[in-house]
GROMACS .gro file of C-alpha atoms in nm:
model
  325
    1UNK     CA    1  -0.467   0.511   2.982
    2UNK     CA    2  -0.550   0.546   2.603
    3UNK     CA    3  -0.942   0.486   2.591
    4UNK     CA    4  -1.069   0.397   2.232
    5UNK     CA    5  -1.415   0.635   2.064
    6UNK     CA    6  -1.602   0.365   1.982
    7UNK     CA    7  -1.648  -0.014   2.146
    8UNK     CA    8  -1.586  -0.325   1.966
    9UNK     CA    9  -1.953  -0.335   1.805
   10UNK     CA   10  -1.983   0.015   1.723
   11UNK     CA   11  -1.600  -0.046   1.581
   12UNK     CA   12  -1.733  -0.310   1.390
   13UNK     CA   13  -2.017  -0.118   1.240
   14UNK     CA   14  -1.828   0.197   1.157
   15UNK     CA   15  -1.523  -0.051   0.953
   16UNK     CA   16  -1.822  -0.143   0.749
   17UNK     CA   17  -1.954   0.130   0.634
   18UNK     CA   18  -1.572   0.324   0.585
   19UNK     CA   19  -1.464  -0.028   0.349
   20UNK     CA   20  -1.793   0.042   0.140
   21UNK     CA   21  -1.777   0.399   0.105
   22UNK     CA   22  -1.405   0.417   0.007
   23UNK     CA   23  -1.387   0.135  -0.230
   24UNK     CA   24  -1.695   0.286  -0.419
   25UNK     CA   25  -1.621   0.611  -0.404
   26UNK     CA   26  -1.236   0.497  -0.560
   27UNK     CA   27  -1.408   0.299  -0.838
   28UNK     CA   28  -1.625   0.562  -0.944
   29UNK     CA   29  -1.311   0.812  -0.960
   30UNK     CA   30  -1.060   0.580  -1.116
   31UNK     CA   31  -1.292   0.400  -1.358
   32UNK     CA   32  -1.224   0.051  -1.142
   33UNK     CA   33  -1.433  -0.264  -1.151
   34UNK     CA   34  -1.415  -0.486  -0.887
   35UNK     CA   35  -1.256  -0.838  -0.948
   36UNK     CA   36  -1.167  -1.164  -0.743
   37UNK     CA   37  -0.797  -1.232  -0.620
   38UNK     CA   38  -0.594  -1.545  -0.612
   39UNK     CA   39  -0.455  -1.611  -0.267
   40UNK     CA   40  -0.199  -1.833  -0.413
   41UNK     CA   41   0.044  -1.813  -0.723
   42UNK     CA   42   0.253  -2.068  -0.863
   43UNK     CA   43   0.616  -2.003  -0.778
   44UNK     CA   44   0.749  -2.070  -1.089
   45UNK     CA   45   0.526  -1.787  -1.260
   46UNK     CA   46   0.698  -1.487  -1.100
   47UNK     CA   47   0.390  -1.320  -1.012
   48UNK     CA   48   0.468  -1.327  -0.629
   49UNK     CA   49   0.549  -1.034  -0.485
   50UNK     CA   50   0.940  -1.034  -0.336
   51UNK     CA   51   0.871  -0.751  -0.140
   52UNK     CA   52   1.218  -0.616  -0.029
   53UNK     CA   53   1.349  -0.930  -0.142
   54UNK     CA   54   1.437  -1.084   0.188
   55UNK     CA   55   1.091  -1.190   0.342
   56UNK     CA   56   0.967  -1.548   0.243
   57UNK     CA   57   0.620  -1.646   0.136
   58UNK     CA   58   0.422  -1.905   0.313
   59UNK     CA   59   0.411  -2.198   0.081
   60UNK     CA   60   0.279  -2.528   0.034
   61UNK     CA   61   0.315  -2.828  -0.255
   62UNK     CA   62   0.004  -2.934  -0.468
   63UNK     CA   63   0.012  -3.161  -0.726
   64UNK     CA   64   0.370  -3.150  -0.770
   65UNK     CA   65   0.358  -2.748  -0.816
   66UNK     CA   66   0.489  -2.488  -0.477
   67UNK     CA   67   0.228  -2.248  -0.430
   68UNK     CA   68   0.331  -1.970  -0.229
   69UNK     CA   69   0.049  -1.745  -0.068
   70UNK     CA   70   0.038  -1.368  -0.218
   71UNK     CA   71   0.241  -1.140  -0.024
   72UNK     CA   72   0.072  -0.880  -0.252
   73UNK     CA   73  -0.087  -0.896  -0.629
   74UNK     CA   74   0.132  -0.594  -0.789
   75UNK     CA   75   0.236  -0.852  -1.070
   76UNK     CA   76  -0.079  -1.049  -1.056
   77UNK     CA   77  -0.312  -0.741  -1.175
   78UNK     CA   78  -0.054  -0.657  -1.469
   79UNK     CA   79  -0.170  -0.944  -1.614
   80UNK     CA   80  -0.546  -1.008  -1.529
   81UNK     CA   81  -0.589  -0.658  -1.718
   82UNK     CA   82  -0.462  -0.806  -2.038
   83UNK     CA   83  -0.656  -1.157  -1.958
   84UNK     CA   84  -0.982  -1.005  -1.908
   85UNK     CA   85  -0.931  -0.733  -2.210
   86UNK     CA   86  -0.969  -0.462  -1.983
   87UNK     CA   87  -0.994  -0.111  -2.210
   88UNK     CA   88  -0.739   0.136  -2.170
   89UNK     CA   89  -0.821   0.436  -1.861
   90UNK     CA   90  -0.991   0.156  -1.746
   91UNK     CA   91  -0.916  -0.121  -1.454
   92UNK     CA   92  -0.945  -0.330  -1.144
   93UNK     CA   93  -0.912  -0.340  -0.806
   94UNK     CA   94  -0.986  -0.663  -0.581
   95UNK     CA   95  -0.966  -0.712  -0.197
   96UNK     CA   96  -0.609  -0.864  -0.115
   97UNK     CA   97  -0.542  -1.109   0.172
   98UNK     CA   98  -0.196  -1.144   0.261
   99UNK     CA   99   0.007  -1.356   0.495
  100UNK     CA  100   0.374  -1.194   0.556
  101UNK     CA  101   0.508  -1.450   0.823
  102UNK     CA  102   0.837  -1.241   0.833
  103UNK     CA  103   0.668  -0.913   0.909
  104UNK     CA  104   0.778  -0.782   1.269
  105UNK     CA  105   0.480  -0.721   1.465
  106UNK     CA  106   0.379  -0.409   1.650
  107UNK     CA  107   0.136  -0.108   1.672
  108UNK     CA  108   0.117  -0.109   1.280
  109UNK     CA  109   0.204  -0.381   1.162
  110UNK     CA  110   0.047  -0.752   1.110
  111UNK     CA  111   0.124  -1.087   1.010
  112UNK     CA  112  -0.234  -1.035   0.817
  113UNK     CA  113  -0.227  -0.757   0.539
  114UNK     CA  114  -0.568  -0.650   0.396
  115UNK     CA  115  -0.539  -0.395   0.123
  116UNK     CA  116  -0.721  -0.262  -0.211
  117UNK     CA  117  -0.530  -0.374  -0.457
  118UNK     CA  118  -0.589  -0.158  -0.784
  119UNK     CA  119  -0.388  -0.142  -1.115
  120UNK     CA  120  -0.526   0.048  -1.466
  121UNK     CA  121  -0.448   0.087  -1.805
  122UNK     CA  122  -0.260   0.349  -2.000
  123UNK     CA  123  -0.115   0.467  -2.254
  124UNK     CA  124   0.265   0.456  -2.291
  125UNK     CA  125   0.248   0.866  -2.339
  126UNK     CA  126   0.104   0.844  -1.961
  127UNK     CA  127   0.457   0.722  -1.791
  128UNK     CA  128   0.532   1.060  -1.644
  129UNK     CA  129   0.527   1.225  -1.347
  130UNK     CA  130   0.210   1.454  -1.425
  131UNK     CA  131  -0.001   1.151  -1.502
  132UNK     CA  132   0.158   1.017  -1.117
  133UNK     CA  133   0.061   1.321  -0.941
  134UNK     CA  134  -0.342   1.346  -1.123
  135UNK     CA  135  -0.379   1.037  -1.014
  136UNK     CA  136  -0.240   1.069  -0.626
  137UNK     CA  137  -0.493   1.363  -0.630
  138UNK     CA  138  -0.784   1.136  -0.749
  139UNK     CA  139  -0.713   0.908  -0.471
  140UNK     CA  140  -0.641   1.193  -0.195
  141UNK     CA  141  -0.955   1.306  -0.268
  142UNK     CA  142  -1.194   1.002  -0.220
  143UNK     CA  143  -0.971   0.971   0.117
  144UNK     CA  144  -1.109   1.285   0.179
  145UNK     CA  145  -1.455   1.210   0.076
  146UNK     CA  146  -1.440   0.921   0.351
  147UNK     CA  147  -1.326   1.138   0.623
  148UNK     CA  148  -1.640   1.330   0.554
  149UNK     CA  149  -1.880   1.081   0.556
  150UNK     CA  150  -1.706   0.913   0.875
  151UNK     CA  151  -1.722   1.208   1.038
  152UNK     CA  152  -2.118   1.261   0.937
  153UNK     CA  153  -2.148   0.950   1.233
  154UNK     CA  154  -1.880   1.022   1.433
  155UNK     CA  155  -1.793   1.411   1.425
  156UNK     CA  156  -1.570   1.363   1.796
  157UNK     CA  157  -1.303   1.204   1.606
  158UNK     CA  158  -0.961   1.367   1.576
  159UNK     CA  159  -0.751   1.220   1.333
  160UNK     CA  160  -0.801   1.441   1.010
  161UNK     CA  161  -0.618   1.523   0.648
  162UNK     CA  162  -0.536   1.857   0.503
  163UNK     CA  163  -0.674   1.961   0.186
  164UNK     CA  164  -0.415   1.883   0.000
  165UNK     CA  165  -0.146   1.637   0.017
  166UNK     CA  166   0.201   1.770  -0.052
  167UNK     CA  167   0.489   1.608  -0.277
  168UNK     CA  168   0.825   1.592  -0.237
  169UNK     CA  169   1.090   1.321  -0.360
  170UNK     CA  170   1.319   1.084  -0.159
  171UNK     CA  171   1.600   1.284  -0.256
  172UNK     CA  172   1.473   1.610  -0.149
  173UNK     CA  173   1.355   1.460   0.193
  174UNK     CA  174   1.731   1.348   0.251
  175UNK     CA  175   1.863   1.706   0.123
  176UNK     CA  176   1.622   1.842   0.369
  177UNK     CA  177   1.703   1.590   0.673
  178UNK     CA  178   2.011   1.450   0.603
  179UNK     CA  179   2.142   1.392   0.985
  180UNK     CA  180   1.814   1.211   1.017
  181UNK     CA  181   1.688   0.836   0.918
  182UNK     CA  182   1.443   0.777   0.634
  183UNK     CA  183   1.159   0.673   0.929
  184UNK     CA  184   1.241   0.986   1.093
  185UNK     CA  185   1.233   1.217   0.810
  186UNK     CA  186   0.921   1.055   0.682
  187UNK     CA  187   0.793   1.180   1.065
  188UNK     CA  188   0.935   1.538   1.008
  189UNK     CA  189   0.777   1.618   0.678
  190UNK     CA  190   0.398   1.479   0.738
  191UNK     CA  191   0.425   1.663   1.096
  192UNK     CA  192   0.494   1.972   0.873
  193UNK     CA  193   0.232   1.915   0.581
  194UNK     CA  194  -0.028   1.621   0.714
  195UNK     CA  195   0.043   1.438   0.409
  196UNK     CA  196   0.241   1.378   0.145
  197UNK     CA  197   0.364   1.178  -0.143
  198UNK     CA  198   0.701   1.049  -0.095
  199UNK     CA  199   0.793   0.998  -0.462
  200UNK     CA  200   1.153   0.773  -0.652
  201UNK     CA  201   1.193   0.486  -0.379
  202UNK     CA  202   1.402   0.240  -0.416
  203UNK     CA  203   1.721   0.379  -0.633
  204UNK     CA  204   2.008   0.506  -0.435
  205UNK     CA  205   2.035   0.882  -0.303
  206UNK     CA  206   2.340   1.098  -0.336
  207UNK     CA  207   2.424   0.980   0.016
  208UNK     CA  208   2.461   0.667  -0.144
  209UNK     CA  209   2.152   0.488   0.088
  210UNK     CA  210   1.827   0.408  -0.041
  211UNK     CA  211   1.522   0.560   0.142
  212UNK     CA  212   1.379   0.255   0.134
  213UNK     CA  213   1.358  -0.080  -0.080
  214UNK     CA  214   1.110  -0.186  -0.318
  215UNK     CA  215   1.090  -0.485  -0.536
  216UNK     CA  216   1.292  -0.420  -0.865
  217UNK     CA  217   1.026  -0.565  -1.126
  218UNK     CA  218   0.671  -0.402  -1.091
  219UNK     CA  219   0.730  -0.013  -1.011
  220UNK     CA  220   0.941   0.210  -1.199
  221UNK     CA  221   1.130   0.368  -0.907
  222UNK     CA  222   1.114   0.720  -1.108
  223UNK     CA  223   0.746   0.702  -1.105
  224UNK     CA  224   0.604   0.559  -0.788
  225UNK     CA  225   0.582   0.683  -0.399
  226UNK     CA  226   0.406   0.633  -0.093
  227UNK     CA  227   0.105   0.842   0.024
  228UNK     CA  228   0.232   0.908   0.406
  229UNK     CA  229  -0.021   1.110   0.650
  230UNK     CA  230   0.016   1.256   1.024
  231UNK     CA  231  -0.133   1.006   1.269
  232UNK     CA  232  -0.194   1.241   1.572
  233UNK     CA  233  -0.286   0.932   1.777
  234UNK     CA  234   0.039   0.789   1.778
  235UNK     CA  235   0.240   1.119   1.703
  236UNK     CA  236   0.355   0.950   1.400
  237UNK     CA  237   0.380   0.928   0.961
  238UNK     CA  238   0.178   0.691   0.915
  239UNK     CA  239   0.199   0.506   0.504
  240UNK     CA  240  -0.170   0.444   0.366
  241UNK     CA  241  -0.063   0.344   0.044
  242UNK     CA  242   0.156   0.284  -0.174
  243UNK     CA  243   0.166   0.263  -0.553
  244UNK     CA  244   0.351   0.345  -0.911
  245UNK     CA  245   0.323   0.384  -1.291
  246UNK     CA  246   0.488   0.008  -1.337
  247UNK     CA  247   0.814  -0.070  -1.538
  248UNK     CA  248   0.868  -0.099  -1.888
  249UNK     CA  249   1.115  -0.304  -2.067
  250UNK     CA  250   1.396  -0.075  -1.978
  251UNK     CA  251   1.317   0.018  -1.646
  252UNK     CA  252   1.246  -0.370  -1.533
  253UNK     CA  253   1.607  -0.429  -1.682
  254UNK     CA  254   1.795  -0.173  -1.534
  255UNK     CA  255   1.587  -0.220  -1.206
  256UNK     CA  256   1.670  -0.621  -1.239
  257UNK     CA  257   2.068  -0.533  -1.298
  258UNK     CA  258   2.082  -0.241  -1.017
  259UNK     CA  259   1.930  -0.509  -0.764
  260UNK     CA  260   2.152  -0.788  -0.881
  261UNK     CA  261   1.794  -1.010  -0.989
  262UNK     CA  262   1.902  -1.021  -1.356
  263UNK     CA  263   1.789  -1.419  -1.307
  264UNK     CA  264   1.400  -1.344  -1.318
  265UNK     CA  265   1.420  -1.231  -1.655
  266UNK     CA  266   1.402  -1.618  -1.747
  267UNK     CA  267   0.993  -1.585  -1.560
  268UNK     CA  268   0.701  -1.570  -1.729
  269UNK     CA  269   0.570  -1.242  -1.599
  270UNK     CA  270   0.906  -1.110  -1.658
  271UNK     CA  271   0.972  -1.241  -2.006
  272UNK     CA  272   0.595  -1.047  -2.097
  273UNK     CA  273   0.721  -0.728  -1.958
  274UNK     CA  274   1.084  -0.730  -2.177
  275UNK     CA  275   0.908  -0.834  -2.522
  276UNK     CA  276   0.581  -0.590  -2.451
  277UNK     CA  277   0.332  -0.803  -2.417
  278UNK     CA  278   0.167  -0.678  -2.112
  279UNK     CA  279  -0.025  -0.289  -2.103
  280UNK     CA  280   0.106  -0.028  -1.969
  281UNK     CA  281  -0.050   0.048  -1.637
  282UNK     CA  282  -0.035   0.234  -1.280
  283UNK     CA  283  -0.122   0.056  -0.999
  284UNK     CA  284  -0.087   0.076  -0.572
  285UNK     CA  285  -0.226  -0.063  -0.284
  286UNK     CA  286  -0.404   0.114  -0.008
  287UNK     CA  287  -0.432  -0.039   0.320
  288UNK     CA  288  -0.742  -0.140   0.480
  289UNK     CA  289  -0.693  -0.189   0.810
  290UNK     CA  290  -0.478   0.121   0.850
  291UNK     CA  291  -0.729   0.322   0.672
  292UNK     CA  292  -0.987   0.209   0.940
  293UNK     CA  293  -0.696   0.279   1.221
  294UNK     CA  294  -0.677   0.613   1.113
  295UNK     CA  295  -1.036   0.732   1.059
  296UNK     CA  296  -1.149   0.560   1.392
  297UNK     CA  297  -0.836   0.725   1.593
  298UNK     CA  298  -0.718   0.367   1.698
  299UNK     CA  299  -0.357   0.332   1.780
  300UNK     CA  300  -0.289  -0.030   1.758
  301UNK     CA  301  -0.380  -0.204   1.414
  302UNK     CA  302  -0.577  -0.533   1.602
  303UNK     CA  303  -0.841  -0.273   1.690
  304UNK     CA  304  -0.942  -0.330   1.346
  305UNK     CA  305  -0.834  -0.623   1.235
  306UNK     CA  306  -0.833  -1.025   1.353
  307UNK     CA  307  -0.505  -1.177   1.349
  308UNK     CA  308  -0.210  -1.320   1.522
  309UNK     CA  309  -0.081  -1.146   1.839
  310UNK     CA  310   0.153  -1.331   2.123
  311UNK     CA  311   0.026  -1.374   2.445
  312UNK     CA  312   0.233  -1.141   2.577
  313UNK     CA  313   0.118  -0.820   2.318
  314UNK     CA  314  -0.239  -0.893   2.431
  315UNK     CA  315  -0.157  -0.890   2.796
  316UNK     CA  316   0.009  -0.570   2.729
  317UNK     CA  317  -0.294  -0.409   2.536
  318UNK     CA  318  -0.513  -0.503   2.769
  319UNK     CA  319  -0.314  -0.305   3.060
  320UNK     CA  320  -0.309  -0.010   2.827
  321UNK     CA  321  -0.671  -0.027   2.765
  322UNK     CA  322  -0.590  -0.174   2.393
  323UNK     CA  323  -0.918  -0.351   2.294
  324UNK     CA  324  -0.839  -0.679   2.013
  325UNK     CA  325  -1.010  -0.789   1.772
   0.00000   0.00000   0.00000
């Protein structure tokens, strides 16, 4: 029966001091200042995250307006960088509360999503993969400096990263797995190099599949990717983040057209992007809860987290030992 390190207190304590550390760590690296979040948008302003285009936000009417609750801010923190004349190399990052009502529960996976959401300017030179890859390494390395100082307090734990995370591109994972499924590829190459950054999702591969989808209107699928790590404690990849250099005019278009979502051009946020009115920026979000999942060796994501589980899942967890939040 699995048996967790550390008891709900002591669990408590340690998700504490592993939030502090890595969000000021990330700051200090990635010249971020912290900001607050909406937890609703305005449908009609665009800003809403469609996801993979097929979940559907949690909404509610208010003075003759639908708010929808953020599935995620990618969009949102485009444009609070311009509305608080944030310089350029510079930018935010803000904790993110999510509700995803579609999202299918398990292990990894909650109804509640708390991430860092971060997004920074640049310059429109910076839109390359070089600029991508620095700043994965920035990032890498501030999860690094948390496993560290986790460690300092609890040295027993298992779970750990390898000093370097490895890249590779959607395409080459197919050309290197192609009897296998994009889940069990993803499983293949982290087993092989602890971690890497899966880069161009969300355009078709020469098998004609996509490795997986992504919303058409906030990253460039040539310039974003997924940092993916081995999770020993459920044998498992195991996505801490993901993030992107975002589109520009011609990227959101042909992005818009290859999804068939040519209709949000007529959206606020969208109609910014075409006539370059918004900065150029890079921008990702890094999970909280998983973060704390993984440095803590926990295997089911209510270890470190409060949300929604069925009656049934907790009866379950408690027969394997499984403590809840």
């Amino acid at each position: 029966m699995y048996k967790t390190r550390l008891n709900l207190l002591e669990t408590e304590y340690a998700i504490k001091k592993i939030k502090d550390f890595f969000e000021n760590n990330l700051a200090e690296k990635l010249f971020l200042t912290r900001v607050s979040a909406p937890i609703c948008v305005t449908k009609n302003s665009g800003l809403n995250d469609n996801l993979s285009g097929v979940e559907h936000p949690v909404s509610f009417k208010k003075d003759g307006e639908t708010l929808e609750i953020v599935q995620s801010l990618a969009k949102w923190k485009r444009q609070a960088l311009k509305d608080y004349n944030f310089k350029i190399y510079t930018g935010l990052y803000t904790d993110m509360n999510a509700i995803r009502k579609d999202e299918k529960l398990d292990y990894v996976h909650s109804i509640y999503v708390d991430q860092w959401d971060w997004e920074k300017i640049i310059n429109k030179k910076d839109r390359n993969v070089d600029y991508l890859k620095n700043t994965v390494n920035l990032i890498f390395s501030s999860l690094k400096d948390t496993e560290k100082y986790v460690k300092g307090f609890y040295p027993d734990l298992t779970n750990s990263l390898p000093e370097n995370i490895t890249f590779v591109t959607a395409q080459e994972l197919e050309d290197s797995y192609p009897d296998l499924s994009p889940k069990e590829r993803e499983k293949e190459i982290v087993k092989k190099y602890g971690a890497v950054f899966l880069m161009n999702i969300g355009d078709k591969l020469k098998s004609g599949n996509v490795h997986d989808f992504r919303s058409p209107d906030y990253d460039d699928w040539t310039l974003n990717g997924d940092i993916i790590v081995y999770n020993k404690m459920i044998d498992n990849a195991f996505e801490l983040s993901s993030m992107g250099i975002r589109v520009d005019s011609a990227s959101l278009i042909y992005q818009l057209e290859k999804a068939n979502a040519t209709d949000r051009l007529s959206l606020p946020y969208h109609q910014a992007v075409v006539n370059n009115k918004l900065p150029y920026t890079i921008g990702g979000g890094i999970g909280q809860s998983r973060m704390c999942m993984f440095f803590l060796d926990k295997i089911h994501i209510g270890e470190v987290q409060a949300s929604y589980w069925s009656e049934e899942e907790r009866e379950r967890c408690l027969k394997e030992g499984i403590k809840l939040l």
